[in-house]
Amino acid sequence: GSYWKLADFVVPESSKRIIEETDQAIYTVTMFRKTLEAFKNNAREKKFVVRDFQYSKEKINQQQTEVNNLQKAKIKAYVPLIRWLKGNFSEAFVNWVHVKALRLFTESVLRYGLPATFMTAVLEPNKKSEKKLREKLYALYGNLDKSAGEGAEMGDIPGVFMSGDYYPYVYFDINTAFVDTAREF
């Protein structure tokens, strides 16, 4: 089942992949015009979609000019965007952390009731020591919520905003990996 066996006068090994996405790909195939219709019919039987391509130098030049103009506009907009981000990121981050603090307070009151007496801490363990830290936290605070035993199956707990694993202490993950190091400039 190679593509060049779909019709006579198809140039073997002439196929080139132009672009590929997750479930689709576009390929070129070279053949003589007299075998085009037979190739299309046989390809459709094998569930391939065949489209004609008409080469136009003017259209290719126009598209290349448009790509170049868009790249220049992208580079021109980069500096103002970075300035804007530097000025507004800290405010957005502070507001996001405040929302996390409100969520922490609400969850603590819903779990443990009033008066609200609790301690808040931000921890950033190494990947290696995360399991050890969880064991120590469980040893310290395991008595707060007996239903959160290690490995316990948790169903719906009234008044608890479940967002993953359940621990006897209130836990929220804060992802601070905001910077993408793979830039295209």
CSV table of C-alpha atoms in Angstrom, one decimal:
chain,number,residue,atom,x,y,z
A,1,GLY,CA,0.0,0.0,0.0
A,2,SER,CA,2.2,2.9,-1.1
A,3,TYR,CA,0.8,6.0,-2.6
A,4,TRP,CA,2.6,5.5,-5.9
A,5,LYS,CA,0.7,2.2,-6.4
A,6,LEU,CA,-2.6,4.1,-6.4
A,7,ALA,CA,-2.2,4.9,-10.1
A,8,ASP,CA,0.2,4.6,-13.0
A,9,PHE,CA,2.8,7.3,-13.7
A,10,VAL,CA,3.1,8.5,-10.1
A,11,VAL,CA,6.7,9.3,-9.3
A,12,PRO,CA,7.9,7.0,-6.6
A,13,GLU,CA,9.4,8.6,-3.5
A,14,SER,CA,8.2,12.0,-4.6
A,15,SER,CA,6.0,12.7,-1.7
A,16,LYS,CA,7.0,15.4,0.8
A,17,ARG,CA,5.3,16.3,4.0
A,18,ILE,CA,4.5,20.1,4.1
A,19,ILE,CA,2.8,20.4,7.5
A,20,GLU,CA,1.5,18.0,10.1
A,21,GLU,CA,-0.8,18.6,13.0
A,22,THR,CA,-2.1,16.2,15.6
A,23,ASP,CA,-4.5,14.2,13.4
A,24,GLN,CA,-3.9,15.7,9.9
A,25,ALA,CA,-1.0,16.1,7.5
A,26,ILE,CA,-0.5,17.7,4.1
A,27,TYR,CA,1.7,16.0,1.5
A,28,THR,CA,2.8,16.7,-2.1
A,29,VAL,CA,2.8,14.0,-4.7
A,30,THR,CA,4.2,14.3,-8.2
A,31,MET,CA,2.6,12.6,-11.2
A,32,PHE,CA,1.6,13.0,-14.8
A,33,ARG,CA,-1.6,14.8,-15.6
A,34,LYS,CA,-3.1,11.9,-17.5
A,35,THR,CA,-3.2,9.8,-14.3
A,36,LEU,CA,-4.5,12.5,-12.0
A,37,GLU,CA,-8.2,11.4,-12.0
A,38,ALA,CA,-7.3,7.7,-11.4
A,39,PHE,CA,-5.1,8.7,-8.5
A,40,LYS,CA,-7.8,10.9,-7.0
A,41,ASN,CA,-10.4,8.1,-7.2
A,42,ASN,CA,-8.1,5.5,-5.8
A,43,ALA,CA,-7.0,7.8,-3.0
A,44,ARG,CA,-10.6,8.6,-2.0
A,45,GLU,CA,-11.3,4.9,-1.8
A,46,LYS,CA,-8.5,4.7,0.8
A,47,LYS,CA,-10.1,7.7,2.7
A,48,PHE,CA,-7.5,10.3,1.6
A,49,VAL,CA,-8.6,13.8,0.6
A,50,VAL,CA,-6.9,15.0,-2.6
A,51,ARG,CA,-6.9,18.6,-3.6
A,52,ASP,CA,-5.4,20.3,-6.6
A,53,PHE,CA,-2.7,23.0,-6.2
A,54,GLN,CA,-2.3,25.7,-8.7
A,55,TYR,CA,1.2,27.3,-8.5
A,56,SER,CA,1.0,31.1,-8.7
A,57,LYS,CA,4.1,33.2,-8.2
A,58,GLU,CA,2.1,36.3,-7.5
A,59,LYS,CA,0.1,34.7,-4.8
A,60,ILE,CA,3.2,33.2,-3.1
A,61,ASN,CA,4.9,36.6,-3.2
A,62,GLN,CA,1.8,38.2,-1.8
A,63,GLN,CA,1.6,35.7,1.1
A,64,GLN,CA,5.4,36.1,1.8
A,65,THR,CA,5.0,39.9,1.9
A,66,GLU,CA,2.1,39.5,4.3
A,67,VAL,CA,4.1,37.1,6.6
A,68,ASN,CA,7.0,39.6,6.6
A,69,ASN,CA,4.7,42.5,7.5
A,70,LEU,CA,3.1,40.4,10.3
A,71,GLN,CA,6.6,39.5,11.7
A,72,LYS,CA,7.6,43.2,11.7
A,73,ALA,CA,4.4,44.1,13.5
A,74,LYS,CA,5.0,41.4,16.0
A,75,ILE,CA,8.5,42.6,16.8
A,76,LYS,CA,7.3,46.3,16.9
A,77,ALA,CA,4.5,45.3,19.4
A,78,TYR,CA,6.9,43.3,21.6
A,79,VAL,CA,8.5,46.2,23.6
A,80,PRO,CA,5.3,48.0,24.5
A,81,LEU,CA,3.8,44.6,25.5
A,82,ILE,CA,6.7,43.9,27.8
A,83,ARG,CA,6.4,47.3,29.4
A,84,TRP,CA,2.7,46.8,30.0
A,85,LEU,CA,3.3,43.4,31.5
A,86,LYS,CA,6.0,44.6,33.8
A,87,GLY,CA,3.7,47.3,35.1
A,88,ASN,CA,0.6,45.2,35.5
A,89,PHE,CA,1.9,41.7,36.4
A,90,SER,CA,2.7,42.4,40.0
A,91,GLU,CA,-0.8,43.9,40.6
A,92,ALA,CA,-2.4,40.9,39.0
A,93,PHE,CA,-0.2,38.4,41.0
A,94,VAL,CA,-1.0,40.2,44.3
A,95,ASN,CA,-4.7,40.0,43.6
A,96,TRP,CA,-4.4,36.4,42.7
A,97,VAL,CA,-2.6,35.6,46.0
A,98,HIS,CA,-5.4,37.6,47.9
A,99,VAL,CA,-8.0,35.4,46.3
A,100,LYS,CA,-6.0,32.3,47.4
A,101,ALA,CA,-5.9,33.8,51.0
A,102,LEU,CA,-9.7,34.3,50.9
A,103,ARG,CA,-10.2,30.8,49.8
A,104,LEU,CA,-7.9,29.5,52.6
A,105,PHE,CA,-9.9,31.5,55.2
A,106,THR,CA,-13.2,30.2,53.8
A,107,GLU,CA,-12.1,26.6,53.6
A,108,SER,CA,-10.6,26.8,57.2
A,109,VAL,CA,-13.8,28.2,58.6
A,110,LEU,CA,-16.0,25.6,56.8
A,111,ARG,CA,-13.8,22.7,57.9
A,112,TYR,CA,-13.0,23.7,61.5
A,113,GLY,CA,-15.7,26.2,62.4
A,114,LEU,CA,-15.5,29.4,64.3
A,115,PRO,CA,-13.6,31.0,65.9
A,116,ALA,CA,-11.1,31.1,63.1
A,117,THR,CA,-7.8,30.1,64.7
A,118,PHE,CA,-5.4,28.8,62.2
A,119,MET,CA,-1.8,29.3,61.0
A,120,THR,CA,-1.0,30.1,57.3
A,121,ALA,CA,2.3,29.0,55.8
A,122,VAL,CA,3.7,29.0,52.3
A,123,LEU,CA,6.0,26.1,51.6
A,124,GLU,CA,8.1,25.2,48.5
A,125,PRO,CA,9.6,21.7,49.0
A,126,ASN,CA,12.0,20.0,46.7
A,127,LYS,CA,10.5,17.3,44.5
A,128,LYS,CA,12.5,14.8,46.5
A,129,SER,CA,11.3,16.0,49.9
A,130,GLU,CA,7.6,16.5,49.1
A,131,LYS,CA,6.5,13.1,50.3
A,132,LYS,CA,8.5,13.4,53.5
A,133,LEU,CA,7.0,16.9,54.1
A,134,ARG,CA,3.4,15.5,53.7
A,135,GLU,CA,4.2,12.7,56.2
A,136,LYS,CA,5.4,15.3,58.8
A,137,LEU,CA,2.4,17.5,58.2
A,138,TYR,CA,0.1,14.6,58.6
A,139,ALA,CA,1.8,13.6,61.8
A,140,LEU,CA,1.4,17.2,63.1
A,141,TYR,CA,-2.1,17.9,61.9
A,142,GLY,CA,-3.7,14.5,61.3
A,143,ASN,CA,-5.8,14.9,64.5
A,144,LEU,CA,-7.7,17.9,63.0
A,145,ASP,CA,-9.7,15.8,60.6
A,146,LYS,CA,-10.0,12.1,61.2
A,147,SER,CA,-11.8,11.5,57.9
A,148,ALA,CA,-8.7,12.5,56.0
A,149,GLY,CA,-6.7,9.4,56.9
A,150,GLU,CA,-3.8,8.4,54.6
A,151,GLY,CA,-5.2,6.7,51.5
A,152,ALA,CA,-8.8,7.2,52.6
A,153,GLU,CA,-11.5,7.3,49.9
A,154,MET,CA,-13.1,10.7,50.0
A,155,GLY,CA,-16.5,11.3,48.6
A,156,ASP,CA,-18.3,14.6,48.7
A,157,ILE,CA,-17.5,16.5,51.8
A,158,PRO,CA,-20.1,19.2,52.6
A,159,GLY,CA,-18.7,22.7,52.5
A,160,VAL,CA,-15.3,21.8,51.1
A,161,PHE,CA,-14.1,23.1,47.8
A,162,MET,CA,-12.4,20.0,46.5
A,163,SER,CA,-9.6,20.7,44.0
A,164,GLY,CA,-7.6,17.5,44.2
A,165,ASP,CA,-6.3,15.5,47.1
A,166,TYR,CA,-7.8,15.9,50.5
A,167,TYR,CA,-5.6,16.4,53.6
A,168,PRO,CA,-6.4,17.0,57.3
A,169,TYR,CA,-5.0,20.5,56.8
A,170,VAL,CA,-6.1,23.0,54.2
A,171,TYR,CA,-3.8,22.8,51.1
A,172,PHE,CA,-3.7,24.9,47.9
A,173,ASP,CA,-1.2,24.6,45.2
A,174,ILE,CA,0.2,27.9,43.8
A,175,ASN,CA,1.8,27.5,40.4
A,176,THR,CA,4.5,30.1,39.9
A,177,ALA,CA,5.9,28.9,36.6
A,178,PHE,CA,4.8,31.8,34.5
A,179,VAL,CA,7.8,32.3,32.3
A,180,ASP,CA,8.1,30.5,29.1
A,181,THR,CA,11.8,30.3,28.3
A,182,ALA,CA,11.3,29.2,24.7
A,183,ARG,CA,10.7,32.5,23.0
A,184,GLU,CA,10.6,33.0,19.2
A,185,PHE,CA,12.4,36.3,18.8
